[in-house]
XYZ file of C-alpha atoms in Angstrom:
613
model
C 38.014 -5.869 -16.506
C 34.495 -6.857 -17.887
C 32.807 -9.247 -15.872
C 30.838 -11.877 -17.901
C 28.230 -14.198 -17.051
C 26.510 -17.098 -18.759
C 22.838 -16.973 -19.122
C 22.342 -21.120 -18.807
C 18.334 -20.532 -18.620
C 18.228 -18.485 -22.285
C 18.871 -19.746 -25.622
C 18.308 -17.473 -29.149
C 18.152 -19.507 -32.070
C 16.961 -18.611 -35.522
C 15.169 -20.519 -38.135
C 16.886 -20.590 -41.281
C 16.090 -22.158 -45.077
C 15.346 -21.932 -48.422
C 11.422 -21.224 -49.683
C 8.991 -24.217 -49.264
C 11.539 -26.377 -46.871
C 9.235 -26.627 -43.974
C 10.598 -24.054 -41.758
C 7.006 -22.367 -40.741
C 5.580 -25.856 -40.068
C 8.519 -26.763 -37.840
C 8.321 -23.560 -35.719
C 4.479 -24.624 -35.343
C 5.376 -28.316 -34.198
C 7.532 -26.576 -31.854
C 5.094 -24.223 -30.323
C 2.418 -26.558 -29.989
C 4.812 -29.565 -28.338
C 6.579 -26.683 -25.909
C 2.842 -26.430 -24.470
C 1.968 -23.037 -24.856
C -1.265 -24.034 -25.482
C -4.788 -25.504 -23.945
C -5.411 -28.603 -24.615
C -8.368 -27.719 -26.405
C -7.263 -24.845 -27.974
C -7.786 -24.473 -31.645
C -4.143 -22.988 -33.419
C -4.339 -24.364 -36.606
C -1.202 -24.175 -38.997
C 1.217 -21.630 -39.877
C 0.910 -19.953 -36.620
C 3.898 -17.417 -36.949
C 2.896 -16.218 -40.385
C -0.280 -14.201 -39.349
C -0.164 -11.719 -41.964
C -2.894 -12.286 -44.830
C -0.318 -12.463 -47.711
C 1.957 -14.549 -45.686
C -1.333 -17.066 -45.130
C -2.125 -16.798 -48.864
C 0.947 -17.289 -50.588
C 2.313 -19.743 -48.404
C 5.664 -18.155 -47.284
C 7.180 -16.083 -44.765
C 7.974 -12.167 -45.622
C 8.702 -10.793 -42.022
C 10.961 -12.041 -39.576
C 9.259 -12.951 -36.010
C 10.036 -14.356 -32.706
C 8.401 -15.725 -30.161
C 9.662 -17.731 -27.225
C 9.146 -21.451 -25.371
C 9.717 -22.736 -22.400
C 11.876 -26.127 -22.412
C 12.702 -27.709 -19.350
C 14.285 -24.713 -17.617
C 15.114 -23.149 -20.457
C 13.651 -20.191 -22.247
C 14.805 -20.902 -26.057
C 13.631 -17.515 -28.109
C 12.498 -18.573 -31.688
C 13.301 -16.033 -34.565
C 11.550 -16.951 -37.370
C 12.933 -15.680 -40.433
C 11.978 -15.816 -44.367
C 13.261 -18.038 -46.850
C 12.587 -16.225 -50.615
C 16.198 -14.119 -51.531
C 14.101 -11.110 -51.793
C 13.373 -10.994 -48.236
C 17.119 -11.690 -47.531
C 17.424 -8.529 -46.025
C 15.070 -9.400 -43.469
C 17.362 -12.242 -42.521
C 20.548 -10.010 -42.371
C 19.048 -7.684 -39.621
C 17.667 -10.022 -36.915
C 20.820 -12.495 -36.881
C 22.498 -11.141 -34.659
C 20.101 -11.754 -32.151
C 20.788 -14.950 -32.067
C 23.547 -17.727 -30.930
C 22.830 -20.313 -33.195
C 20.563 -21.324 -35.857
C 18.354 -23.795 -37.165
C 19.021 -25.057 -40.515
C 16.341 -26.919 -42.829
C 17.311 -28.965 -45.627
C 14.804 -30.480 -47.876
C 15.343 -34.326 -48.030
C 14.224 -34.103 -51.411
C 15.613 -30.827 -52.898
C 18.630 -30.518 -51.138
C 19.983 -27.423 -50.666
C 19.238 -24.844 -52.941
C 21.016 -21.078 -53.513
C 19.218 -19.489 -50.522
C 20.160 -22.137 -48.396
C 23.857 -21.028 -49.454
C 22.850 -17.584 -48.289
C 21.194 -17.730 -45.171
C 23.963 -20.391 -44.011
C 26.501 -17.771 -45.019
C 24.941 -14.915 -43.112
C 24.770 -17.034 -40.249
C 27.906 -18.202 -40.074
C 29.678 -14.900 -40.474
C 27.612 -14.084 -37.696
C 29.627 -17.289 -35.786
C 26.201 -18.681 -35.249
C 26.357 -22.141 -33.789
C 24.915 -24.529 -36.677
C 22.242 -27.546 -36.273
C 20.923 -29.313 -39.433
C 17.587 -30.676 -39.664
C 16.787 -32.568 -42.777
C 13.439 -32.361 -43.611
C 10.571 -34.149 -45.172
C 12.448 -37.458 -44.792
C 8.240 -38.723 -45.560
C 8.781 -37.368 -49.206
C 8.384 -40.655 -51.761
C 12.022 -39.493 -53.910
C 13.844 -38.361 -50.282
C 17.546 -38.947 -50.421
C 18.418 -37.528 -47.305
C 22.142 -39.740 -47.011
C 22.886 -37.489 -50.368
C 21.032 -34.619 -48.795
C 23.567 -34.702 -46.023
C 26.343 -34.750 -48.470
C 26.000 -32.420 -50.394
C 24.982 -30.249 -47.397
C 28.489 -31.278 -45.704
C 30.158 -29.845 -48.643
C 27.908 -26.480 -48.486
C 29.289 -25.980 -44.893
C 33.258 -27.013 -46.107
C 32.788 -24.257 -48.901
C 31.047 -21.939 -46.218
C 32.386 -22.462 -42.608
C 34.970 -19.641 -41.135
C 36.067 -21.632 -38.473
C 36.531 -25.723 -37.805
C 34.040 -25.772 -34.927
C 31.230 -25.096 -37.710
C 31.777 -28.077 -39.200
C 30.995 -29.797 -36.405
C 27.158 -29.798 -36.458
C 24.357 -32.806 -34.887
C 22.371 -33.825 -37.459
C 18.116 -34.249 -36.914
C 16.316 -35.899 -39.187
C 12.372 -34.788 -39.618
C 8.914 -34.878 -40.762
C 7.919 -30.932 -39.294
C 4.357 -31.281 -40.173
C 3.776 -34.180 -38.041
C 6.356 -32.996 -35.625
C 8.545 -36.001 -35.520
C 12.499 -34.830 -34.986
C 14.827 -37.662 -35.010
C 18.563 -37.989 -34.070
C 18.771 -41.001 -36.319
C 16.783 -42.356 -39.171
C 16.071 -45.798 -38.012
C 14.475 -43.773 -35.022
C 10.902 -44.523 -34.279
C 10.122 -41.862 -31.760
C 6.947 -39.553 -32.986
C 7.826 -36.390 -30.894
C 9.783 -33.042 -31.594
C 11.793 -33.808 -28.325
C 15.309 -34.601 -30.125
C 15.012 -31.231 -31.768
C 14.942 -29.606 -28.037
C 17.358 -31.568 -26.602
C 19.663 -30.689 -29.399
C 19.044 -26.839 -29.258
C 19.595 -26.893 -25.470
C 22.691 -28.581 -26.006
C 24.240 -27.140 -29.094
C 22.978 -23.023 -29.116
C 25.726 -21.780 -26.856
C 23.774 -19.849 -24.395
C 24.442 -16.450 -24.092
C 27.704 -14.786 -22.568
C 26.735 -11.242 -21.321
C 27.724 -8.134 -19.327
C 24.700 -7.675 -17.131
C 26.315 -5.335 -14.832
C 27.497 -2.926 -17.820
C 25.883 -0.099 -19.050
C 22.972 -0.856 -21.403
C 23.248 -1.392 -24.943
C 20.844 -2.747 -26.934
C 20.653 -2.562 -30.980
C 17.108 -2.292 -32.546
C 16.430 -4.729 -35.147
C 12.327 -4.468 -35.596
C 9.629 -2.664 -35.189
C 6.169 -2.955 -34.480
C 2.920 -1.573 -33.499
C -0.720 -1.198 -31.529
C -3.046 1.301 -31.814
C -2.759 1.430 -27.417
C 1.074 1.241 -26.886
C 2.233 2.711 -29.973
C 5.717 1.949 -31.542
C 7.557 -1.016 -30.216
C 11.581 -1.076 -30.536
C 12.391 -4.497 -30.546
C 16.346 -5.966 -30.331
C 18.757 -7.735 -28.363
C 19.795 -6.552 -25.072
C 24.076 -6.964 -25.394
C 24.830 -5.214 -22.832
C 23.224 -4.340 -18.692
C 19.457 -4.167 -17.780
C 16.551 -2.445 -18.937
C 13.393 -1.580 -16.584
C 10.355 0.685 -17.238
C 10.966 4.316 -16.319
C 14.647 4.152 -16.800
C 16.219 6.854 -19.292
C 18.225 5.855 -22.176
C 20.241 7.369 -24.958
C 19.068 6.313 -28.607
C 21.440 7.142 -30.983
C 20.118 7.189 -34.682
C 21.987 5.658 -37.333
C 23.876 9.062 -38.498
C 25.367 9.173 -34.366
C 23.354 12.062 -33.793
C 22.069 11.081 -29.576
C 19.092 11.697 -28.227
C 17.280 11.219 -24.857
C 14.045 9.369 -24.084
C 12.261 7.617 -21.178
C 10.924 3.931 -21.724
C 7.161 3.702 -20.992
C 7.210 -0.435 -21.277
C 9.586 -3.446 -21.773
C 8.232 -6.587 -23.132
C 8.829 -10.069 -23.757
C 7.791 -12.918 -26.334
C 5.836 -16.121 -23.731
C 4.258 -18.390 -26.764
C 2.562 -15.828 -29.354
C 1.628 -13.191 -26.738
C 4.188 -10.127 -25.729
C 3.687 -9.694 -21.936
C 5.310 -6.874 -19.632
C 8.057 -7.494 -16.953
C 9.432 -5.569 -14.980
C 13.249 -6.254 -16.018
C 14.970 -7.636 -18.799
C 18.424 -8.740 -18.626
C 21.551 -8.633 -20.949
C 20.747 -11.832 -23.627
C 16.711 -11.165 -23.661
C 15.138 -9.935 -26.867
C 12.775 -7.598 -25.629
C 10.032 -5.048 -26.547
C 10.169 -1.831 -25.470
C 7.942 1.629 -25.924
C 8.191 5.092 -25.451
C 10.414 5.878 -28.149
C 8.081 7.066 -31.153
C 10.804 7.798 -34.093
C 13.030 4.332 -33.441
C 14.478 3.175 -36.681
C 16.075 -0.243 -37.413
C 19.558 0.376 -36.781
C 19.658 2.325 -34.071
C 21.400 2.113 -30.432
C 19.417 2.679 -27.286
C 22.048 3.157 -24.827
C 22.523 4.532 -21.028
C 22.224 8.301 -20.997
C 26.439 8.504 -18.601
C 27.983 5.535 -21.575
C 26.559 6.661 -25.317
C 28.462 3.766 -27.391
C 26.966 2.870 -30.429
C 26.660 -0.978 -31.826
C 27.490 -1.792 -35.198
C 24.996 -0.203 -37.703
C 23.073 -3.571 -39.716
C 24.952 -3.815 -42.916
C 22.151 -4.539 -45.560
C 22.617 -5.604 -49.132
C 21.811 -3.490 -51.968
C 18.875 -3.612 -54.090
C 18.925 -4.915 -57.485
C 15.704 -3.629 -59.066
C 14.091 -0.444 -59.544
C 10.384 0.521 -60.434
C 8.514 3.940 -60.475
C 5.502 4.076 -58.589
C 3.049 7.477 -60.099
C -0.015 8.710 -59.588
C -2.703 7.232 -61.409
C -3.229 9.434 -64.502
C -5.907 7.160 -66.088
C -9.225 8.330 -67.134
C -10.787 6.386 -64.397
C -8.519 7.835 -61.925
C -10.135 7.868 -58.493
C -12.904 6.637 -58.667
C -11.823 3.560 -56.649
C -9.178 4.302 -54.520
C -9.108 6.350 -50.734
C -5.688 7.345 -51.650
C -4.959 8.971 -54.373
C -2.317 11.842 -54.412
C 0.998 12.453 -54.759
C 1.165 13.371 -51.066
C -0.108 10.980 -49.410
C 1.404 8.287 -51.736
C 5.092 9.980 -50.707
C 3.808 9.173 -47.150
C 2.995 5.758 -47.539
C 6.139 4.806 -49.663
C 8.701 6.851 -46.659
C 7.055 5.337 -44.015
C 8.084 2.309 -45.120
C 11.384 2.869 -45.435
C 10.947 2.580 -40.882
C 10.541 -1.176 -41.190
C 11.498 -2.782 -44.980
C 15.510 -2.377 -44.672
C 16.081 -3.427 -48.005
C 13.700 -0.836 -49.672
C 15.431 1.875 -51.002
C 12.817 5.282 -51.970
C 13.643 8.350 -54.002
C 11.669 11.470 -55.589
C 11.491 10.781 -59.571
C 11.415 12.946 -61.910
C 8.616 14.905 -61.068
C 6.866 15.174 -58.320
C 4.122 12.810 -59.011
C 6.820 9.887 -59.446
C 9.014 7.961 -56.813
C 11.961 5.597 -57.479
C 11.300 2.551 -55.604
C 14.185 -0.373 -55.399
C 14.016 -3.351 -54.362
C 15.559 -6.719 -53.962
C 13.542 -8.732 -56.335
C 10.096 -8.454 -58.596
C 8.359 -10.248 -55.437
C 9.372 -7.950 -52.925
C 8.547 -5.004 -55.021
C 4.785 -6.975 -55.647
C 4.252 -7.531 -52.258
C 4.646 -4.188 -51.105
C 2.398 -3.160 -53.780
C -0.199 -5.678 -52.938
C 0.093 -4.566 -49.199
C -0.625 -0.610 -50.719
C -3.455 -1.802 -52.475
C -4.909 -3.875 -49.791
C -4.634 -0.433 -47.875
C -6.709 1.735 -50.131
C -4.025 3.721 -52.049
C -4.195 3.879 -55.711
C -1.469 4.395 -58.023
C 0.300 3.080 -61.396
C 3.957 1.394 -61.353
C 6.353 0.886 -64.631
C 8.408 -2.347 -65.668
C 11.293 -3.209 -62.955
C 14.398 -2.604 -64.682
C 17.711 -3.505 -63.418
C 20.004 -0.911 -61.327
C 23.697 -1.052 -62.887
C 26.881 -0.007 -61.695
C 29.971 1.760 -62.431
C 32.782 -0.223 -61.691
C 36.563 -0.139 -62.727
C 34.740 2.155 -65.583
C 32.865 -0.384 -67.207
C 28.788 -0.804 -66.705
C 27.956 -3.686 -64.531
C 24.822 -5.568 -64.199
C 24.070 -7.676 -61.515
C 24.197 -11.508 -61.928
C 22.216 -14.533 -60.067
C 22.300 -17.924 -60.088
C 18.927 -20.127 -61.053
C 18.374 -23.446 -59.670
C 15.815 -25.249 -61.841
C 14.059 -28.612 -61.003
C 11.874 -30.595 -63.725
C 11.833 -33.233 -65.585
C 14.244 -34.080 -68.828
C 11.358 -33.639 -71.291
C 11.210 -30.203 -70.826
C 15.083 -29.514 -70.899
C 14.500 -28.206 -74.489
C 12.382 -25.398 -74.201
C 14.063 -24.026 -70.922
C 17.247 -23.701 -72.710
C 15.459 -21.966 -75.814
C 13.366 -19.737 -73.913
C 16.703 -18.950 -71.705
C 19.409 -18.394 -74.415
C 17.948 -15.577 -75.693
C 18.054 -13.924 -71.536
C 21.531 -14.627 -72.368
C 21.882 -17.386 -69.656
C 24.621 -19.449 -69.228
C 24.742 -22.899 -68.182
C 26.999 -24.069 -65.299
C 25.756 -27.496 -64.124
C 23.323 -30.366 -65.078
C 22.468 -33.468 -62.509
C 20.457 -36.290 -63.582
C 18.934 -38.029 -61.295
C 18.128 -41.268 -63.257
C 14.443 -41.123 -62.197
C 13.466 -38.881 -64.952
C 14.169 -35.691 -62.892
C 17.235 -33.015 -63.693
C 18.687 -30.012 -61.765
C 19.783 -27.105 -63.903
C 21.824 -24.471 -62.626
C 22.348 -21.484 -65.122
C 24.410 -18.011 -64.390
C 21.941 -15.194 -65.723
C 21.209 -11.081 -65.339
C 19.018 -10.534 -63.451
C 16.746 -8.136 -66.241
C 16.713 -12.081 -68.009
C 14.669 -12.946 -65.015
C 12.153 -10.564 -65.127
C 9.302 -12.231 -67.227
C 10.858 -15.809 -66.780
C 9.230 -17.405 -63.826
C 5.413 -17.028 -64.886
C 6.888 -18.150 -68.686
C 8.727 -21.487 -66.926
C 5.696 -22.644 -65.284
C 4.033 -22.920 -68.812
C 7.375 -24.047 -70.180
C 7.348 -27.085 -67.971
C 3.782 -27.615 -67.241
C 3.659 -27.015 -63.981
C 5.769 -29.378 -63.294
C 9.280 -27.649 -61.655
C 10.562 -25.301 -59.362
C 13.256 -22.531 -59.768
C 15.145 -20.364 -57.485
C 17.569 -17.744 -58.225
C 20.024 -15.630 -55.265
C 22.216 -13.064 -56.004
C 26.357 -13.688 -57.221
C 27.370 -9.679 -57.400
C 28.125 -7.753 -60.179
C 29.536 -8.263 -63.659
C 30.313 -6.421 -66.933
C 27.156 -5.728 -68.962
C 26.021 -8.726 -70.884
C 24.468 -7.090 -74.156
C 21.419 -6.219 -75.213
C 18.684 -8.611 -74.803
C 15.520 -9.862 -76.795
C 12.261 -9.854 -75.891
C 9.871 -12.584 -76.643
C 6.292 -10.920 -75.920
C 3.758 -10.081 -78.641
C 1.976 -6.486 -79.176
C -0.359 -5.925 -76.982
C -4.135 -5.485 -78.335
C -4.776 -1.538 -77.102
C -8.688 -0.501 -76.894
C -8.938 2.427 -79.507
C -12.437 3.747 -77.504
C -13.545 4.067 -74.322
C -16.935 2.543 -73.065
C -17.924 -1.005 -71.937
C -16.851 -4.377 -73.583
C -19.460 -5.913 -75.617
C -19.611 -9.918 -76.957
C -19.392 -8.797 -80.265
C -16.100 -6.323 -79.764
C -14.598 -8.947 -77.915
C -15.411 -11.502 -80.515
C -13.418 -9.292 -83.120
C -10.505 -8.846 -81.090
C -10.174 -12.566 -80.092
C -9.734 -12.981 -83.755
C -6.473 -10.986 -83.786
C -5.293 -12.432 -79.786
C -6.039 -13.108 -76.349
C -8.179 -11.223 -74.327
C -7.951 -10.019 -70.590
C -11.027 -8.692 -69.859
C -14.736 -10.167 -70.010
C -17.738 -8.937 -71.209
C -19.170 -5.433 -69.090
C -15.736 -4.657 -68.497
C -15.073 -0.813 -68.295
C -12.317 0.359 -70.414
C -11.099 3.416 -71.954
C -8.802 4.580 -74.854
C -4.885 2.890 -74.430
C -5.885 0.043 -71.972
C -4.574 -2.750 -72.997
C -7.751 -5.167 -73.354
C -5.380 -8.685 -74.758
C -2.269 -9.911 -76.508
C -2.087 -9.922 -80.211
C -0.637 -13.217 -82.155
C 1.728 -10.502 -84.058
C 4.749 -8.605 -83.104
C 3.056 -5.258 -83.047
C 0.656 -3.316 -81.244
C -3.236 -3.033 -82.483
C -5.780 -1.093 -81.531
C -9.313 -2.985 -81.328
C -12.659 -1.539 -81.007
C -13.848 -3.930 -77.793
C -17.083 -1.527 -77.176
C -18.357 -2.563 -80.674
C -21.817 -3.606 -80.513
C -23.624 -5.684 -83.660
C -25.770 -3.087 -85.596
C -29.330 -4.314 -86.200
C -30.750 -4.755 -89.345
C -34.360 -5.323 -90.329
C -33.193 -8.612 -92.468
C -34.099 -11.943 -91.150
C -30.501 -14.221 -90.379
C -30.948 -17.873 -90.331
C -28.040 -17.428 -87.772
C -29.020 -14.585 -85.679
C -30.250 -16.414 -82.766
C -26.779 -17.906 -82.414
C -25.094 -16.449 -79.351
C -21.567 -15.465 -79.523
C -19.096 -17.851 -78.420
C -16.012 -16.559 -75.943
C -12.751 -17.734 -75.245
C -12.213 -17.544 -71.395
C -10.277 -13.817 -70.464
C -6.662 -14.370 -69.435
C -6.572 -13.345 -65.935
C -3.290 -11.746 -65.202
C -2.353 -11.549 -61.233
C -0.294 -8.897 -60.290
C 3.457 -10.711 -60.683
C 1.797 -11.704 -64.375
C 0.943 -7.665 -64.739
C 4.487 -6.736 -64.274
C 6.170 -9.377 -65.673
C 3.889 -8.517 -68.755
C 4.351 -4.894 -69.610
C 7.261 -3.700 -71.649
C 9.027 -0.115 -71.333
C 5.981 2.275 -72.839
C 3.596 0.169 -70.389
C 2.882 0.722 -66.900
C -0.043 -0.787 -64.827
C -2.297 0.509 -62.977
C -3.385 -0.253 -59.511
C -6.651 0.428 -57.450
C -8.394 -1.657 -54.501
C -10.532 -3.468 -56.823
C -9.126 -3.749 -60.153
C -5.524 -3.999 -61.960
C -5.448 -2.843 -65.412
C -2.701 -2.566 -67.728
C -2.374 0.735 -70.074
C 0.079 2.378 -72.600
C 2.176 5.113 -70.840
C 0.586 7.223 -73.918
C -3.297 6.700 -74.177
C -4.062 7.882 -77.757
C -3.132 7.528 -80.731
C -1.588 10.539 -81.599
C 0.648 10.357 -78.219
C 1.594 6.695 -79.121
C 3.204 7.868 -82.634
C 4.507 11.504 -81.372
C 6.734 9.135 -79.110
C 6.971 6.181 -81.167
C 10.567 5.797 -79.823
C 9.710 5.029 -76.704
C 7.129 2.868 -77.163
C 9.125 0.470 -79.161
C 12.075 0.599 -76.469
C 12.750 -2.463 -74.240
C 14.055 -2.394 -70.719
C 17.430 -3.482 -70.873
């Protein structure tokens, strides 16, 4: 008979939301009131998102953890994203918890990630707290906030003892947590009191034989790979032997250099972790997320990480422009195939195959973000390379096609109610609900394919003048829609290669919008702006004014520019249509015809005037 024992000085708790509810500044309170730090010390904000793009754009993308000290407690944070497309780095580290963390926007409410994460986590039978957050915010509601969240966990909960929850109320950037609202403390305290007392701690084997499932990776140039997980099952010292057994069962046998453990935000050796610790460990230089390390007389697998499938696809080429190379380190199909595969070690939700030839690769993902950021991360790196339009990734099912489906939260203001539903009829959405909230303000929810996203959230932001938010998660899969519309313009296509002059540019902004300024390079099929027509035109944008010796009364008169459109990278692919594809280098991102000339353009004129459906 197995022989538990209850780890009362551990507790693993992970940090759930949806986007832009507060959860990175709430980790931070934590951390700096848990006094990790000197008093002196300088931490700033957003201390657990130390990745650039994470800093920049103002949301999580990997899932951390790090560990305080309360009282005589050691609670282990796991930090985890809260944009659907990085759902699949939620669905692989909760298991290492006991409970979770749940933020709420007093505002917002909860929106369709929160439904997600809180699903995930309480399939895993995590042990629920609520914090409602931002109760500061001038239109907070957070009685209705709790409310509606209440019904969220009756819809949700698998058991009745998750729907009994405590309730903190809280401001995370000043890190104030409070147990009621008429509270006046001005500390995180309630928040720790309720972790210590809520997160069941941990009810382990430590006598056993080890088990531990991987769930991360990371890595330093010194120590090399780290294997990071859960320990379920026994102990784990340096120098002891263990089994890892990959994710297709095949065992194999290694010896662990190092074991590690999260104190604040550093990772510092011991010299033995118990069943319940998430730990760090080295020595094993092919571990894959997934995977069992195990001891070498008991090989038993854990459960492999059951990941949901992606919904978008892209093809990621080698750049076959004429200014290919020139800016990139990386440039061929090789060492492109490298970069994509080794990702594949750490992003569980990518999924990577050879395309049709052998300077192409099938990338899917879960969403156009998590495609862009791992092609922002690629360029940051030095690689160069050109992707296509996402398109959707059906299914077969029952016989019929199937197309998968999300849900879109939107959040604006009435006035704009009228254009949404224009620009979204013809994505063949569907409303399902509309709240007023007799301020002015309205909630939309709309059922849509997910292809009638693609394009829509840099459109909405113009739609509604920057004044709204959407959010969309995943429903499953349903019988094709139809075909679909498509509300873009041609695209104005440079017809010679050279530099852009004033006076080309001048022509062209006759016909459209421009991307590009003045000195730009370019070169025959880039696509230099956006006509006002349906069709494509070629421009001349290297045009220069031919002198004459005739005196002008207005040839002193400079030319006069409209601003370029500056397209970011999101824009870019939201932007291009089927016979498109854009091209990426360290310093520049340009968009191009699939076929550069002429002559290709109306040799394949089929394509070109296809439309991702």
């Amino acid at each position: 008979m197995t022989d538990f024992q209850i780890r009362s000085d551990l507790r693993n708790v992970a940090i759930i939301a949806h986007v832009d509810h507060g959860k990175t500044t709430l980790v931070d309170a934590l951390l700096k009131q848990s006094k990790i730090f000197r008093e002196n010390q300088q931490v700033g904000e957003l201390i657990m998102d130390s990745n650039d793009l994470e800093r920049e754009r103002g949301i999580t993308i990997l899932s951390k953890n790090t560990a305080i000290q309360y009282r005589n407690i050691t609670i282990n944070i796991i930090d985890t994203p809260g944009h659907a497309d990085f759902g699949g780095e939620v669905e692989r580290v909760l298991n290492m918890a006991d409970g979770c963390v749940l933020l709420v926007d007093a505002a917002e409410g909860p929106m369709p990630q929160t439904r997600f994460v809180l699903q995930k986590a309480l399939q895993f039978g995590l042990k629920p707290i609520l914090v409602i957050n931002k109760i500061d915010r001038k239109d907070a509601r957070p009685e209705e906030v709790l409310s509606l969240t209440q019904d969220l966990f009756l819809d949700l909960a698998t058991s009745d003892d998750q729907l009994d929850f405590p309730v903190i109320y809280a401001i995370g950037r000043e890190g104030i947590a409070r147990r009621a609202l008429t509270d006046t403390n001005t500390d995180i305290e309630p928040l720790f009191e309720a972790i210590a007392e809520t997160v069941p701690p941990p009810r382990v084997d430590i006598d056993g034989p080890l088990q531990m499932l991987i769930t991360a990776l990371d890595y330093d140039d010194y120590k090399g790979k780290y294997a990071i997980g859960r320990i379920h099952r026994g102990t784990l010292t340096p120098g002891m032997s263990v089994i890892r057994i990959s994710r297709e069962g095949v065992p194999q046998r290694f010896k662990i250099n190092g074991v590690y453990m999260e104190r604040g935000l550093k990772r510092v050796e011991v010299d033995q972790a118990r069943a319940g610790d998430i730990v760090a460990v080295t020595g094993i230089p092919d571990a894959y997320i997934g995977e069992t390390l195990t001891d070498p007389e008991h090989p038993e697998a854990l459960p492999i990480i059951e990941i949901s499938e992606p919904t978008l696809k892209m093809t990621f080429g080698v750049n076959t422009s004429p200014f290919a190379g020139r800016e990139g380190k990386f440039c061929t199909s090789r060492q492109l195939r490298a970069r994509l595969y080794r990702e594949l070690e750490t992003n569980v939700s990518l999924r990577v195959m050879d395309g049709a030839s052998a300077d192409e690769f099938v990338v899917s993902g879960r969403g156009e973000l998590h495609l862009s950021i791992l092609i922002e991360t690629m360029r940051r790196e030095g690689y160069e390379f050109q992707v296509s339009r996402p398109e959707v990734i059906t299914k077969e099912i029952d016989g019929h096609r199937c197309e998968p489906v999300e849900q879109l939260v939107i959040d604006t203001f009435e006035e704009f109610i009228g254009p949404i539903s224009e620009n979204l009829a013809w994505r063949l959405a569907k409303v399902i609900n509309m709240h007023h909230d007799g301020r002015g303000g309205v909630r939309l929810e709309y059922r849509i394919p997910t292809r009638g996203l693609i394009g829509f959230r840099n459109q909405f932001l113009t739609l509604v003048k920057g004044n709204g938010a959407s959010a969309s998660i995943l429903l499953g899969y349903e019988p094709w829609f139809g075909s679909m519309g498509s509300a873009r313009n041609g695209a104005l296509i440079a017809s010679e290669a050279g530099i852009a002059l004033n006076y080309g540019l001048s022509n062209a902004q006759q016909r459209g919008s421009t991307f590009i300024e003045p000195g730009t390079p370019v070169y025959e099929g880039m696509i230099v702006g956006l006509n006002v027509r349906p069709d494509d035109l070629a421009v001349n944008v290297c045009k220069e004014k031919k002198q004459t010796n005739i005196r002008s009364s207005t040839s002193d008169i400079a030319v006069r520019l409209t601003p370029a459109v500056n397209l970011s990278l999101e824009q870019s692919l939201d932007f291009i249509n089927a016979d498109e594809l854009v091209e990426v280098t360290p310093k520049n991102i340009r968009l191009r015809k699939r076929f550069l000339t002429q002559h290709e353009r109306a040799r394949n004129r089929d394509l070109q005037f296809a439309r991702a459906e």
